[in-house]
mmCIF file of C-alpha atoms in Angstrom:
data_model
loop_
_atom_site.group_PDB
_atom_site.id
_atom_site.type_symbol
_atom_site.label_atom_id
_atom_site.label_comp_id
_atom_site.label_asym_id
_atom_site.label_seq_id
_atom_site.Cartn_x
_atom_site.Cartn_y
_atom_site.Cartn_z
ATOM 1 C CA ALA A 974 0.000 0.000 0.000
ATOM 2 C CA ASN A 975 1.064 3.563 -0.582
ATOM 3 C CA PHE A 976 -1.046 6.215 1.103
ATOM 4 C CA THR A 977 -0.919 9.099 3.536
ATOM 5 C CA SER A 978 -4.018 10.156 5.431
ATOM 6 C CA VAL A 979 -4.308 13.694 6.764
ATOM 7 C CA ARG A 980 -7.047 14.259 9.347
ATOM 8 C CA PRO A 981 -7.751 17.876 10.270
ATOM 9 C CA VAL A 982 -9.889 18.772 13.271
ATOM 10 C CA TYR A 983 -11.866 22.010 12.660
ATOM 11 C CA ILE A 984 -10.380 24.057 9.829
ATOM 12 C CA TYR A 985 -10.527 27.840 9.915
ATOM 13 C CA GLY A 986 -8.999 30.677 7.953
ATOM 14 C CA PRO A 987 -9.543 32.809 4.869
ATOM 15 C CA LEU A 988 -11.241 31.228 1.867
ATOM 16 C CA ASN A 989 -11.900 28.021 3.795
ATOM 17 C CA TYR A 990 -14.904 26.103 2.449
ATOM 18 C CA ASN A 991 -16.612 25.907 5.872
ATOM 19 C CA PRO A 992 -15.201 28.615 8.121
ATOM 20 C CA VAL A 993 -16.571 27.865 11.584
ATOM 21 C CA GLU A 994 -15.296 31.234 12.817
ATOM 22 C CA GLU A 995 -17.702 33.066 10.492
ATOM 23 C CA TRP A 996 -20.626 31.964 12.687
ATOM 24 C CA PHE A 997 -19.012 33.762 15.640
ATOM 25 C CA PHE A 998 -17.989 36.818 13.588
ATOM 26 C CA HIS A 999 -21.583 37.346 12.400
ATOM 27 C CA ARG A 1000 -22.816 37.509 15.994
ATOM 28 C CA ILE A 1001 -19.944 39.670 17.194
ATOM 29 C CA ALA A 1002 -20.384 42.139 14.308
ATOM 30 C CA SER A 1003 -24.082 42.408 15.128
ATOM 31 C CA GLY A 1004 -23.437 42.915 18.848
ATOM 32 C CA ARG A 1005 -25.527 39.871 19.681
ATOM 33 C CA PRO A 1006 -25.136 37.400 22.534
ATOM 34 C CA ILE A 1007 -23.468 34.176 21.441
ATOM 35 C CA PRO A 1008 -25.414 30.993 22.239
ATOM 36 C CA VAL A 1009 -23.061 28.221 23.365
ATOM 37 C CA PRO A 1010 -24.280 24.684 24.093
ATOM 38 C CA GLY A 1011 -23.873 23.206 27.555
ATOM 39 C CA ASN A 1012 -21.480 24.928 29.905
ATOM 40 C CA GLY A 1013 -19.157 26.099 27.118
ATOM 41 C CA LYS A 1014 -16.240 24.100 28.466
ATOM 42 C CA GLN A 1015 -16.191 21.516 25.662
ATOM 43 C CA ILE A 1016 -12.597 21.208 24.495
ATOM 44 C CA THR A 1017 -11.753 21.352 20.816
ATOM 45 C CA GLN A 1018 -9.028 22.399 18.404
ATOM 46 C CA LEU A 1019 -8.875 24.511 15.295
ATOM 47 C CA GLY A 1020 -6.284 24.382 12.548
ATOM 48 C CA HIS A 1021 -5.567 27.249 10.176
ATOM 49 C CA VAL A 1022 -6.153 26.423 6.518
ATOM 50 C CA LYS A 1023 -2.637 27.596 5.580
ATOM 51 C CA ASP A 1024 -1.107 25.278 8.203
ATOM 52 C CA LEU A 1025 -3.167 22.418 6.778
ATOM 53 C CA ALA A 1026 -1.952 23.200 3.248
ATOM 54 C CA THR A 1027 1.662 23.290 4.469
ATOM 55 C CA ALA A 1028 1.221 19.879 6.136
ATOM 56 C CA PHE A 1029 -0.147 18.438 2.881
ATOM 57 C CA VAL A 1030 2.862 19.746 0.959
ATOM 58 C CA LYS A 1031 5.237 18.295 3.589
ATOM 59 C CA CYS A 1032 3.703 14.852 2.945
ATOM 60 C CA LEU A 1033 4.471 14.901 -0.776
ATOM 61 C CA GLY A 1034 7.461 12.758 -1.637
ATOM 62 C CA ASN A 1035 8.243 12.264 2.056
ATOM 63 C CA GLU A 1036 9.154 8.615 2.746
ATOM 64 C CA LYS A 1037 8.372 9.084 6.453
ATOM 65 C CA ALA A 1038 4.781 9.924 5.458
ATOM 66 C CA ARG A 1039 4.325 6.719 3.471
ATOM 67 C CA ASN A 1040 1.436 4.628 4.862
ATOM 68 C CA GLN A 1041 0.957 7.019 7.780
ATOM 69 C CA ILE A 1042 -2.002 8.868 9.282
ATOM 70 C CA TYR A 1043 -1.532 12.412 10.576
ATOM 71 C CA ASN A 1044 -3.739 14.628 12.691
ATOM 72 C CA ILE A 1045 -3.411 18.266 11.674
ATOM 73 C CA SER A 1046 -4.578 21.166 13.799
ATOM 74 C CA GLY A 1047 -3.280 23.914 16.006
ATOM 75 C CA GLU A 1048 -1.049 22.815 18.865
ATOM 76 C CA ARG A 1049 -3.343 23.966 21.663
ATOM 77 C CA VAL A 1050 -6.893 23.157 22.661
ATOM 78 C CA VAL A 1051 -9.589 25.719 23.409
ATOM 79 C CA THR A 1052 -13.077 25.666 24.932
ATOM 80 C CA PHE A 1053 -16.185 26.729 23.037
ATOM 81 C CA ASP A 1054 -16.366 29.810 25.282
ATOM 82 C CA GLY A 1055 -12.701 30.480 24.516
ATOM 83 C CA ILE A 1056 -13.334 30.412 20.761
ATOM 84 C CA ALA A 1057 -16.071 33.038 21.106
ATOM 85 C CA LYS A 1058 -13.778 35.286 23.144
ATOM 86 C CA ALA A 1059 -10.844 34.761 20.756
ATOM 87 C CA CYS A 1060 -13.059 35.670 17.774
ATOM 88 C CA ALA A 1061 -14.049 38.928 19.472
ATOM 89 C CA LEU A 1062 -10.398 39.699 20.168
ATOM 90 C CA ALA A 1063 -9.509 38.969 16.533
ATOM 91 C CA ALA A 1064 -12.315 41.252 15.340
ATOM 92 C CA GLY A 1065 -11.255 44.070 17.676
ATOM 93 C CA ALA A 1066 -14.615 43.866 19.440
ATOM 94 C CA PRO A 1067 -15.530 43.830 23.134
ATOM 95 C CA GLU A 1068 -15.808 40.461 24.853
ATOM 96 C CA PRO A 1069 -19.176 39.010 23.821
ATOM 97 C CA GLU A 1070 -22.010 37.992 26.112
ATOM 98 C CA LEU A 1071 -22.146 34.191 26.139
ATOM 99 C CA VAL A 1072 -25.480 32.464 26.694
ATOM 100 C CA HIS A 1073 -25.339 28.780 27.588
ATOM 101 C CA PHE A 1074 -28.224 26.520 26.595
ATOM 102 C CA ASP A 1075 -29.219 22.869 26.651
ATOM 103 C CA ALA A 1076 -29.910 21.752 23.086
ATOM 104 C CA ALA A 1077 -32.247 19.018 24.382
ATOM 105 C CA ASP A 1078 -34.691 21.781 25.404
ATOM 106 C CA TYR A 1079 -35.261 22.846 21.778
ATOM 107 C CA ASP A 1080 -36.523 21.648 18.435
ATOM 108 C CA PHE A 1081 -34.426 23.545 15.918
ATOM 109 C CA GLY A 1082 -36.185 21.941 12.962
ATOM 110 C CA GLY A 1083 -32.986 20.515 11.524
ATOM 111 C CA LYS A 1084 -31.064 23.788 11.711
ATOM 112 C CA LYS A 1085 -27.718 23.944 13.456
ATOM 113 C CA ALA A 1086 -27.613 25.895 16.696
ATOM 114 C CA PHE A 1087 -23.809 25.914 16.857
ATOM 115 C CA PRO A 1088 -21.125 25.382 14.200
ATOM 116 C CA MET A 1089 -19.360 22.537 16.046
ATOM 117 C CA ARG A 1090 -20.329 19.192 17.520
ATOM 118 C CA ASP A 1091 -21.395 19.471 21.157
ATOM 119 C CA GLN A 1092 -18.585 17.271 22.425
ATOM 120 C CA HIS A 1093 -14.868 17.267 23.074
ATOM 121 C CA PHE A 1094 -12.963 16.987 19.788
ATOM 122 C CA PHE A 1095 -9.193 17.318 19.845
ATOM 123 C CA THR A 1096 -6.064 15.340 19.083
ATOM 124 C CA SER A 1097 -2.281 15.356 19.186
ATOM 125 C CA VAL A 1098 -0.310 16.790 16.268
ATOM 126 C CA GLU A 1099 3.068 15.618 17.632
ATOM 127 C CA LYS A 1100 3.497 12.817 15.075
ATOM 128 C CA ALA A 1101 2.972 15.242 12.167
ATOM 129 C CA MET A 1102 5.354 17.755 13.726
ATOM 130 C CA GLU A 1103 8.045 15.106 14.118
ATOM 131 C CA ASP A 1104 7.687 13.128 10.872
ATOM 132 C CA LEU A 1105 6.917 16.035 8.571
ATOM 133 C CA ASP A 1106 9.169 18.668 10.136
ATOM 134 C CA TRP A 1107 5.969 20.734 10.346
ATOM 135 C CA LYS A 1108 4.806 23.226 12.914
ATOM 136 C CA PRO A 1109 1.633 25.329 12.861
ATOM 137 C CA GLU A 1110 2.462 28.913 11.906
ATOM 138 C CA PHE A 1111 -0.685 30.355 13.479
ATOM 139 C CA ASP A 1112 -1.763 30.356 17.099
ATOM 140 C CA LEU A 1113 -5.525 30.680 17.514
ATOM 141 C CA VAL A 1114 -5.862 34.455 17.924
ATOM 142 C CA ALA A 1115 -3.326 35.201 15.154
ATOM 143 C CA GLY A 1116 -5.134 32.790 12.835
ATOM 144 C CA LEU A 1117 -8.552 34.211 13.658
ATOM 145 C CA THR A 1118 -7.199 37.717 13.093
ATOM 146 C CA ASP A 1119 -5.828 36.594 9.712
ATOM 147 C CA SER A 1120 -9.217 35.140 8.827
ATOM 148 C CA TYR A 1121 -11.105 38.224 9.967
ATOM 149 C CA GLN A 1122 -8.841 40.643 8.095
ATOM 150 C CA LYS A 1123 -8.741 38.669 4.848
ATOM 151 C CA ASP A 1124 -12.346 37.459 4.778
ATOM 152 C CA PHE A 1125 -15.103 38.582 7.114
ATOM 153 C CA GLY A 1126 -13.668 42.030 7.851
ATOM 154 C CA ARG A 1127 -13.720 42.757 4.103
ATOM 155 C CA GLY A 1128 -17.336 41.700 3.806
ATOM 156 C CA THR A 1129 -16.439 38.304 2.337
ATOM 157 C CA PHE A 1130 -18.287 35.397 3.871
ATOM 158 C CA ARG A 1131 -19.705 32.046 2.775
ATOM 159 C CA LYS A 1132 -23.140 32.302 4.397
ATOM 160 C CA ALA A 1133 -25.306 35.269 5.257
ATOM 161 C CA ALA A 1134 -26.089 35.757 8.925
ATOM 162 C CA ASP A 1135 -29.064 33.738 10.132
ATOM 163 C CA PHE A 1136 -30.080 34.350 13.729
ATOM 164 C CA THR A 1137 -33.324 32.319 13.621
ATOM 165 C CA VAL A 1138 -32.055 29.593 15.955
ATOM 166 C CA ASP A 1139 -30.311 32.147 18.196
ATOM 167 C CA ASP A 1140 -33.615 33.979 18.599
ATOM 168 C CA MET A 1141 -35.350 30.742 19.618
ATOM 169 C CA ILE A 1142 -32.741 30.185 22.315
ATOM 170 C CA LEU A 1143 -32.600 33.778 23.502
ATOM 171 C CA ASP A 1144 -36.390 34.098 23.566
ATOM 172 C CA LYS A 1145 -36.798 30.956 25.645
ATOM 173 C CA LEU A 1146 -34.056 32.110 28.042
ATOM 174 C CA LYS A 1147 -35.461 35.677 27.981
ATOM 175 C CA VAL A 1148 -32.137 37.257 27.003
ATOM 176 C CA MET A 1149 -32.397 40.755 25.558
ATOM 177 C CA THR A 1150 -30.685 41.375 22.206
#
């Protein structure tokens, strides 16, 4: 067999096909509270799209990468609440109001209430760093700032803001917007 498998966690960054950070930026730009499932302490990881591309390139023609599987992401983990705060920092906005909710209390009619799975989702990137001589260039805030400046901050985004599900949550919890 001759393969290399690259497994990113959540990808973020400019021109990414599914920028999870955009969901946060829409709410921050509108000055809205950010609904976060559970207690907001779910641990996850994000990897900048440029770091992912660099890891792919480092696999090409690399004998160490032959028949290997690599996890690619940023080096550090972050909570859901931490992502919201980091997005505000990247956008140059005040720290957002976070509203925690229990998704089981709602019927969202198939719509997503949050851009990430409501669970811990993280991994080690040590093997990729060692075998591929690769290291993420972006820490989370620097990467989010890059994304904001090159995409959302210029008015470029993949999906228009939709606060329908937010309003369901905020109305039920009686949070003023």
